[in-house]
């Protein structure tokens, strides 16, 4: 995750993250996710200034504006590359990416695959409401075929994308699913994801009360169950079986986890610390120029 | 042979025959001997795919452009003769591998080199190099040792190559044609070099070194000719210079990564060509909106679309000038030499930090790939970037950009009260880095408040637009004015930008030597334009001609837009080849003027 532990900061409390007015619809799943994020950060004792949130564009991507932390709210689909650059520049920052399913898996789909392959050490919180909220209800990559929308009156023309199946298949180093309606459980998952060294995906099932009539709070409550000790998250086949089994039973928890080298270890330049604040080695440069 | 100081060697053959490595070996050797050398692709309009050629122009004086006429042609295959013999100077010579069939008029000017006797086909490039060394009058064995040293990583090849060079040189020294017939080819001794030995460097290499010297720490790229060698040079120096260079999944990711790195405090650069830059445009707009310093190098090649990937053009000026949605200021540099690639990239890096936004370096395939002997850059005293603590005083002629001294703490010291986008007279806000202290650094691609949070307050919107646009004043105060050359009140003024500088300088010299008062106006920065810095030069000339490597006269139109002054006469080249001195002179119908002057070799 980060190198935040070396600073002895005063105790981090919930109030440190503030309390802001939001632009979300009452009853939106984003409220539960925001609350869980703050709880996780208190559990982790990470202070606002040690955190960098990066988000894209959408209802979900507004979340980091509603707590106190460093924030780069970039373009639709591009949160992961910005976060990757920032983390490489300063690996001491704890980096969290927050965006919707459209932003993370649609417009940013290529970056999602690349982040898994790089194993960049950050946490992706994908608010998965299975619809485009901000643009008022078009199908998203995770919308099922039977979901009718204004733009897709006969349902989406493509099969739904399964981010967890893809992530596990690609040996993503941390794959979890949470539900906005189970705050305490979700907070635990987020904390575990941030603690994990490497790319950590938390796909968060999020009811959208305005545009998704199928996947309501109740629909999820009836189907979700929490993984217990009987699931071994280091067993990839078991993870796949859980993900691909009966859609009427949706597992929540850490589905899969592995330990592998993180991106920054591949750069010799980062062995001596962050890139920030260094000066040019003039003697080396003169030697390099003379060698051309 | 009056004034026989400049020689033009062309090596041609099939792709894979190793003529690039042979050419660079010879070029480097000549630089070590004190010669001025310019290495370019041999630009020849009849060239088809599969044929490669490289041109070495060698002289005692500083060279600024390639020439078309060939003094010595090294033909590794038959096709080379067919393609290039037309450019042979009247006393030019050909060194041909094996026994190609030759038209009568070339027979007496060609030396056939028995490749199989001298080391065999795989060593053809080195064998011809050895013969060429002999023709040029280079000391035997020195080139062989240079070959050995250059190939030290492949000891077996090094041994064979050195042997081939030596054998070929010995053979050539025995040939009557070499002893007596190479007067027009032989090189005088190299000039004395000072304490600093000259080095052989390309435009792209100079860009990479300029960036490193200014403090660039991060680069993300997706490979695209002709920008790749900027990224490649950074990769090869990354460990030694402490850089992170990452190949991204696409150009969109590359520019967004660079913006993320820069935001977090690692000065960042991206380098690409037109098609890749098309994908990056959303990032240009993002850098402007989030006020994140970013240097973007665009190495032009002919478009539209994939165009001619390995050729040159200057057709993306308008694209770079307008790329990115919305309104925001920017600066665009267009270096005209290898040295300028270094210095203007440095300047771009500092200016990006000072203006907290995107700054461009616009080059093209010709300048990117051309290698030239240069004096090594003095790197000791050059200022460098310190994101978050301002650009050092003296880094820039016009001083610091920010209204407040860069080292002063922001007015708001309570944690969390820091405002990343605080309003200021210059439009530039004090910069802090995330994680650098208790202040929270917040920014947004949405319109935002001073604190960086998204807003739909339309009053704030108006203020933010004005704030961002205020930076243009600072950019204008730091303009590199166009270079003036030649006569101040000329009969003809040649106007150009970027990589055509060398050709225009040499053409100006020729025209003046032929008695025609000529001047040149050369833009190394194409945006912003300050009419006061050049309008008088345009009006002082009896006639003005705009020389550009594009089909529509993009600089001429920009000048008209900014000054109202229309340059009617245009010299435009868009066949993928660079504008050369000879091309300009031909186009100006100056051949006649030239024939009146001394019959000097080009
Ligand atoms: C390049 C680009 N294309 C399209 C948009 C418009 N847009 C904004 S948010 C969005 C989709 C939002 O869906 P999602 O990412 O799932 O987030 P949600 O609003 O549902 O939380 C789209 C298409 C944009 N801002 N930028
Ligand atoms: S549209 Fe849906 S996702 Fe967006 S705020 Fe409303 S309920 Fe939440």
mmCIF file with all atom_site columns, N, CA and C in Angstrom, chain A residues 197-241:
data_model
loop_
_atom_site.group_PDB
_atom_site.id
_atom_site.type_symbol
_atom_site.label_atom_id
_atom_site.label_alt_id
_atom_site.label_comp_id
_atom_site.label_asym_id
_atom_site.label_entity_id
_atom_site.label_seq_id
_atom_site.pdbx_PDB_ins_code
_atom_site.Cartn_x
_atom_site.Cartn_y
_atom_site.Cartn_z
_atom_site.occupancy
_atom_site.B_iso_or_equiv
_atom_site.pdbx_formal_charge
_atom_site.auth_seq_id
_atom_site.auth_comp_id
_atom_site.auth_asym_id
_atom_site.auth_atom_id
_atom_site.pdbx_PDB_model_num
ATOM 1   N N  . UNK A 1 197 ? -0.537  -5.031  -0.764  1.00 0.00 ? 197 UNK A N  1
ATOM 2   C CA . UNK A 1 197 ? 0.541   -4.497  -1.575  1.00 0.00 ? 197 UNK A CA 1
ATOM 3   C C  . UNK A 1 197 ? 0.319   -4.936  -3.010  1.00 0.00 ? 197 UNK A C  1
ATOM 4   N N  . UNK A 1 198 ? -0.064  -4.000  -3.867  1.00 0.00 ? 198 UNK A N  1
ATOM 5   C CA . UNK A 1 198 ? -0.340  -4.336  -5.254  1.00 0.00 ? 198 UNK A CA 1
ATOM 6   C C  . UNK A 1 198 ? -1.684  -3.780  -5.676  1.00 0.00 ? 198 UNK A C  1
ATOM 7   N N  . UNK A 1 199 ? -2.067  -4.094  -6.903  1.00 0.00 ? 199 UNK A N  1
ATOM 8   C CA . UNK A 1 199 ? -3.335  -3.571  -7.422  1.00 0.00 ? 199 UNK A CA 1
ATOM 9   C C  . UNK A 1 199 ? -4.503  -4.275  -6.737  1.00 0.00 ? 199 UNK A C  1
ATOM 10  N N  . UNK A 1 200 ? -5.380  -3.489  -6.127  1.00 0.00 ? 200 UNK A N  1
ATOM 11  C CA . UNK A 1 200 ? -6.514  -4.064  -5.404  1.00 0.00 ? 200 UNK A CA 1
ATOM 12  C C  . UNK A 1 200 ? -7.813  -3.536  -5.985  1.00 0.00 ? 200 UNK A C  1
ATOM 13  N N  . UNK A 1 201 ? -8.641  -4.463  -6.457  1.00 0.00 ? 201 UNK A N  1
ATOM 14  C CA . UNK A 1 201 ? -9.948  -4.093  -7.001  1.00 0.00 ? 201 UNK A CA 1
ATOM 15  C C  . UNK A 1 201 ? -11.031 -4.413  -5.984  1.00 0.00 ? 201 UNK A C  1
ATOM 16  N N  . UNK A 1 202 ? -11.841 -3.391  -5.669  1.00 0.00 ? 202 UNK A N  1
ATOM 17  C CA . UNK A 1 202 ? -13.059 -3.657  -4.901  1.00 0.00 ? 202 UNK A CA 1
ATOM 18  C C  . UNK A 1 202 ? -14.222 -3.208  -5.785  1.00 0.00 ? 202 UNK A C  1
ATOM 19  N N  . UNK A 1 203 ? -14.939 -4.183  -6.320  1.00 0.00 ? 203 UNK A N  1
ATOM 20  C CA . UNK A 1 203 ? -16.120 -3.872  -7.114  1.00 0.00 ? 203 UNK A CA 1
ATOM 21  C C  . UNK A 1 203 ? -17.278 -3.763  -6.125  1.00 0.00 ? 203 UNK A C  1
ATOM 22  N N  . UNK A 1 204 ? -17.925 -2.585  -6.113  1.00 0.00 ? 204 UNK A N  1
ATOM 23  C CA . UNK A 1 204 ? -18.931 -2.341  -5.076  1.00 0.00 ? 204 UNK A CA 1
ATOM 24  C C  . UNK A 1 204 ? -20.323 -2.264  -5.705  1.00 0.00 ? 204 UNK A C  1
ATOM 25  N N  . UNK A 1 205 ? -21.161 -3.211  -5.335  1.00 0.00 ? 205 UNK A N  1
ATOM 26  C CA . UNK A 1 205 ? -22.531 -3.230  -5.845  1.00 0.00 ? 205 UNK A CA 1
ATOM 27  C C  . UNK A 1 205 ? -23.267 -2.043  -5.256  1.00 0.00 ? 205 UNK A C  1
ATOM 28  N N  . UNK A 1 206 ? -23.824 -1.229  -6.157  1.00 0.00 ? 206 UNK A N  1
ATOM 29  C CA . UNK A 1 206 ? -24.364 0.050   -5.717  1.00 0.00 ? 206 UNK A CA 1
ATOM 30  C C  . UNK A 1 206 ? -25.739 0.286   -6.334  1.00 0.00 ? 206 UNK A C  1
ATOM 31  N N  . UNK A 1 207 ? -26.776 0.296   -5.528  1.00 0.00 ? 207 UNK A N  1
ATOM 32  C CA . UNK A 1 207 ? -28.088 0.607   -6.092  1.00 0.00 ? 207 UNK A CA 1
ATOM 33  C C  . UNK A 1 207 ? -28.131 2.043   -6.613  1.00 0.00 ? 207 UNK A C  1
ATOM 34  N N  . UNK A 1 208 ? -28.752 2.221   -7.774  1.00 0.00 ? 208 UNK A N  1
ATOM 35  C CA . UNK A 1 208 ? -29.020 3.555   -8.312  1.00 0.00 ? 208 UNK A CA 1
ATOM 36  C C  . UNK A 1 208 ? -30.530 3.700   -8.318  1.00 0.00 ? 208 UNK A C  1
ATOM 37  N N  . UNK A 1 209 ? -31.027 4.539   -7.411  1.00 0.00 ? 209 UNK A N  1
ATOM 38  C CA . UNK A 1 209 ? -32.484 4.607   -7.246  1.00 0.00 ? 209 UNK A CA 1
ATOM 39  C C  . UNK A 1 209 ? -33.165 5.299   -8.417  1.00 0.00 ? 209 UNK A C  1
ATOM 40  N N  . UNK A 1 210 ? -32.417 6.032   -9.202  1.00 0.00 ? 210 UNK A N  1
ATOM 41  C CA . UNK A 1 210 ? -33.063 6.781   -10.283 1.00 0.00 ? 210 UNK A CA 1
ATOM 42  C C  . UNK A 1 210 ? -33.115 6.027   -11.610 1.00 0.00 ? 210 UNK A C  1
ATOM 43  N N  . UNK A 1 211 ? -32.091 5.236   -11.913 1.00 0.00 ? 211 UNK A N  1
ATOM 44  C CA . UNK A 1 211 ? -32.035 4.652   -13.262 1.00 0.00 ? 211 UNK A CA 1
ATOM 45  C C  . UNK A 1 211 ? -31.922 3.135   -13.314 1.00 0.00 ? 211 UNK A C  1
ATOM 46  N N  . UNK A 1 212 ? -31.794 2.502   -12.179 1.00 0.00 ? 212 UNK A N  1
ATOM 47  C CA . UNK A 1 212 ? -31.704 1.050   -12.232 1.00 0.00 ? 212 UNK A CA 1
ATOM 48  C C  . UNK A 1 212 ? -32.819 0.440   -11.389 1.00 0.00 ? 212 UNK A C  1
ATOM 49  N N  . UNK A 1 213 ? -33.876 0.031   -12.076 1.00 0.00 ? 213 UNK A N  1
ATOM 50  C CA . UNK A 1 213 ? -35.053 -0.493  -11.366 1.00 0.00 ? 213 UNK A CA 1
ATOM 51  C C  . UNK A 1 213 ? -34.875 -1.971  -11.032 1.00 0.00 ? 213 UNK A C  1
ATOM 52  N N  . UNK A 1 214 ? -33.922 -2.618  -11.673 1.00 0.00 ? 214 UNK A N  1
ATOM 53  C CA . UNK A 1 214 ? -33.749 -4.060  -11.436 1.00 0.00 ? 214 UNK A CA 1
ATOM 54  C C  . UNK A 1 214 ? -32.935 -4.301  -10.184 1.00 0.00 ? 214 UNK A C  1
ATOM 55  N N  . UNK A 1 215 ? -31.726 -3.702  -10.147 1.00 0.00 ? 215 UNK A N  1
ATOM 56  C CA . UNK A 1 215 ? -30.788 -4.014  -9.076  1.00 0.00 ? 215 UNK A CA 1
ATOM 57  C C  . UNK A 1 215 ? -30.992 -3.062  -7.909  1.00 0.00 ? 215 UNK A C  1
ATOM 58  N N  . UNK A 1 216 ? -32.107 -3.262  -7.226  1.00 0.00 ? 216 UNK A N  1
ATOM 59  C CA . UNK A 1 216 ? -32.461 -2.397  -6.107  1.00 0.00 ? 216 UNK A CA 1
ATOM 60  C C  . UNK A 1 216 ? -31.738 -2.878  -4.857  1.00 0.00 ? 216 UNK A C  1
ATOM 61  N N  . UNK A 1 217 ? -31.860 -2.069  -3.826  1.00 0.00 ? 217 UNK A N  1
ATOM 62  C CA . UNK A 1 217 ? -31.293 -2.431  -2.534  1.00 0.00 ? 217 UNK A CA 1
ATOM 63  C C  . UNK A 1 217 ? -31.818 -3.812  -2.108  1.00 0.00 ? 217 UNK A C  1
ATOM 64  N N  . UNK A 1 218 ? -33.103 -3.965  -2.278  1.00 0.00 ? 218 UNK A N  1
ATOM 65  C CA . UNK A 1 218 ? -33.722 -5.213  -1.848  1.00 0.00 ? 218 UNK A CA 1
ATOM 66  C C  . UNK A 1 218 ? -33.235 -6.388  -2.688  1.00 0.00 ? 218 UNK A C  1
ATOM 67  N N  . UNK A 1 219 ? -33.121 -6.159  -3.972  1.00 0.00 ? 219 UNK A N  1
ATOM 68  C CA . UNK A 1 219 ? -32.664 -7.215  -4.895  1.00 0.00 ? 219 UNK A CA 1
ATOM 69  C C  . UNK A 1 219 ? -31.302 -7.755  -4.419  1.00 0.00 ? 219 UNK A C  1
ATOM 70  N N  . UNK A 1 220 ? -30.423 -6.829  -4.065  1.00 0.00 ? 220 UNK A N  1
ATOM 71  C CA . UNK A 1 220 ? -29.103 -7.257  -3.595  1.00 0.00 ? 220 UNK A CA 1
ATOM 72  C C  . UNK A 1 220 ? -29.206 -7.947  -2.243  1.00 0.00 ? 220 UNK A C  1
ATOM 73  N N  . UNK A 1 221 ? -29.982 -7.363  -1.321  1.00 0.00 ? 221 UNK A N  1
ATOM 74  C CA . UNK A 1 221 ? -30.095 -7.952  0.020   1.00 0.00 ? 221 UNK A CA 1
ATOM 75  C C  . UNK A 1 221 ? -30.554 -9.404  -0.078  1.00 0.00 ? 221 UNK A C  1
ATOM 76  N N  . UNK A 1 222 ? -31.435 -9.677  -1.019  1.00 0.00 ? 222 UNK A N  1
ATOM 77  C CA . UNK A 1 222 ? -31.965 -11.042 -1.155  1.00 0.00 ? 222 UNK A CA 1
ATOM 78  C C  . UNK A 1 222 ? -30.931 -12.022 -1.703  1.00 0.00 ? 222 UNK A C  1
ATOM 79  N N  . UNK A 1 223 ? -29.925 -11.503 -2.367  1.00 0.00 ? 223 UNK A N  1
ATOM 80  C CA . UNK A 1 223 ? -28.998 -12.404 -3.063  1.00 0.00 ? 223 UNK A CA 1
ATOM 81  C C  . UNK A 1 223 ? -27.580 -12.457 -2.487  1.00 0.00 ? 223 UNK A C  1
ATOM 82  N N  . UNK A 1 224 ? -27.159 -11.397 -1.822  1.00 0.00 ? 224 UNK A N  1
ATOM 83  C CA . UNK A 1 224 ? -25.763 -11.341 -1.372  1.00 0.00 ? 224 UNK A CA 1
ATOM 84  C C  . UNK A 1 224 ? -25.520 -12.212 -0.137  1.00 0.00 ? 224 UNK A C  1
ATOM 85  N N  . UNK A 1 225 ? -24.366 -12.833 -0.126  1.00 0.00 ? 225 UNK A N  1
ATOM 86  C CA . UNK A 1 225 ? -23.941 -13.530 1.100   1.00 0.00 ? 225 UNK A CA 1
ATOM 87  C C  . UNK A 1 225 ? -22.459 -13.241 1.308   1.00 0.00 ? 225 UNK A C  1
ATOM 88  N N  . UNK A 1 226 ? -22.031 -13.238 2.549   1.00 0.00 ? 226 UNK A N  1
ATOM 89  C CA . UNK A 1 226 ? -20.638 -12.931 2.854   1.00 0.00 ? 226 UNK A CA 1
ATOM 90  C C  . UNK A 1 226 ? -19.806 -14.204 2.888   1.00 0.00 ? 226 UNK A C  1
ATOM 91  N N  . UNK A 1 227 ? -18.668 -14.159 2.214   1.00 0.00 ? 227 UNK A N  1
ATOM 92  C CA . UNK A 1 227 ? -17.762 -15.316 2.225   1.00 0.00 ? 227 UNK A CA 1
ATOM 93  C C  . UNK A 1 227 ? -17.255 -15.538 3.640   1.00 0.00 ? 227 UNK A C  1
ATOM 94  N N  . UNK A 1 228 ? -17.112 -16.790 4.013   1.00 0.00 ? 228 UNK A N  1
ATOM 95  C CA . UNK A 1 228 ? -16.574 -17.078 5.345   1.00 0.00 ? 228 UNK A CA 1
ATOM 96  C C  . UNK A 1 228 ? -15.300 -17.893 5.206   1.00 0.00 ? 228 UNK A C  1
ATOM 97  N N  . UNK A 1 229 ? -14.835 -18.451 6.288   1.00 0.00 ? 229 UNK A N  1
ATOM 98  C CA . UNK A 1 229 ? -13.575 -19.188 6.312   1.00 0.00 ? 229 UNK A CA 1
ATOM 99  C C  . UNK A 1 229 ? -13.521 -20.362 5.342   1.00 0.00 ? 229 UNK A C  1
ATOM 100 N N  . UNK A 1 230 ? -14.655 -20.772 4.815   1.00 0.00 ? 230 UNK A N  1
ATOM 101 C CA . UNK A 1 230 ? -14.630 -21.922 3.909   1.00 0.00 ? 230 UNK A CA 1
ATOM 102 C C  . UNK A 1 230 ? -14.069 -21.544 2.532   1.00 0.00 ? 230 UNK A C  1
ATOM 103 N N  . UNK A 1 231 ? -13.969 -20.222 2.258   1.00 0.00 ? 231 UNK A N  1
ATOM 104 C CA . UNK A 1 231 ? -13.391 -19.811 0.970   1.00 0.00 ? 231 UNK A CA 1
ATOM 105 C C  . UNK A 1 231 ? -11.924 -19.451 1.153   1.00 0.00 ? 231 UNK A C  1
ATOM 106 N N  . UNK A 1 232 ? -11.078 -20.062 0.343   1.00 0.00 ? 232 UNK A N  1
ATOM 107 C CA . UNK A 1 232 ? -9.646  -19.770 0.412   1.00 0.00 ? 232 UNK A CA 1
ATOM 108 C C  . UNK A 1 232 ? -9.298  -18.778 -0.704  1.00 0.00 ? 232 UNK A C  1
ATOM 109 N N  . UNK A 1 233 ? -9.041  -17.520 -0.365  1.00 0.00 ? 233 UNK A N  1
ATOM 110 C CA . UNK A 1 233 ? -8.822  -16.525 -1.422  1.00 0.00 ? 233 UNK A CA 1
ATOM 111 C C  . UNK A 1 233 ? -7.537  -16.730 -2.215  1.00 0.00 ? 233 UNK A C  1
ATOM 112 N N  . UNK A 1 234 ? -6.681  -17.629 -1.784  1.00 0.00 ? 234 UNK A N  1
ATOM 113 C CA . UNK A 1 234 ? -5.486  -17.871 -2.603  1.00 0.00 ? 234 UNK A CA 1
ATOM 114 C C  . UNK A 1 234 ? -5.751  -18.956 -3.648  1.00 0.00 ? 234 UNK A C  1
ATOM 115 N N  . UNK A 1 235 ? -6.936  -19.532 -3.613  1.00 0.00 ? 235 UNK A N  1
ATOM 116 C CA . UNK A 1 235 ? -7.302  -20.611 -4.549  1.00 0.00 ? 235 UNK A CA 1
ATOM 117 C C  . UNK A 1 235 ? -8.046  -19.993 -5.738  1.00 0.00 ? 235 UNK A C  1
ATOM 118 N N  . UNK A 1 236 ? -7.354  -19.891 -6.867  1.00 0.00 ? 236 UNK A N  1
ATOM 119 C CA . UNK A 1 236 ? -7.926  -19.185 -8.011  1.00 0.00 ? 236 UNK A CA 1
ATOM 120 C C  . UNK A 1 236 ? -9.146  -19.912 -8.574  1.00 0.00 ? 236 UNK A C  1
ATOM 121 N N  . UNK A 1 237 ? -9.088  -21.227 -8.608  1.00 0.00 ? 237 UNK A N  1
ATOM 122 C CA . UNK A 1 237 ? -10.230 -21.981 -9.144  1.00 0.00 ? 237 UNK A CA 1
ATOM 123 C C  . UNK A 1 237 ? -11.462 -21.794 -8.271  1.00 0.00 ? 237 UNK A C  1
ATOM 124 N N  . UNK A 1 238 ? -11.219 -21.773 -6.978  1.00 0.00 ? 238 UNK A N  1
ATOM 125 C CA . UNK A 1 238 ? -12.346 -21.579 -6.063  1.00 0.00 ? 238 UNK A CA 1
ATOM 126 C C  . UNK A 1 238 ? -12.957 -20.196 -6.290  1.00 0.00 ? 238 UNK A C  1
ATOM 127 N N  . UNK A 1 239 ? -12.090 -19.197 -6.502  1.00 0.00 ? 239 UNK A N  1
ATOM 128 C CA . UNK A 1 239 ? -12.581 -17.837 -6.745  1.00 0.00 ? 239 UNK A CA 1
ATOM 129 C C  . UNK A 1 239 ? -13.440 -17.801 -7.998  1.00 0.00 ? 239 UNK A C  1
ATOM 130 N N  . UNK A 1 240 ? -12.962 -18.453 -9.043  1.00 0.00 ? 240 UNK A N  1
ATOM 131 C CA . UNK A 1 240 ? -13.727 -18.478 -10.296 1.00 0.00 ? 240 UNK A CA 1
ATOM 132 C C  . UNK A 1 240 ? -15.071 -19.156 -10.115 1.00 0.00 ? 240 UNK A C  1
ATOM 133 N N  . UNK A 1 241 ? -15.040 -20.257 -9.387  1.00 0.00 ? 241 UNK A N  1
ATOM 134 C CA . UNK A 1 241 ? -16.276 -20.999 -9.187  1.00 0.00 ? 241 UNK A CA 1
ATOM 135 C C  . UNK A 1 241 ? -17.298 -20.115 -8.455  1.00 0.00 ? 241 UNK A C  1
#
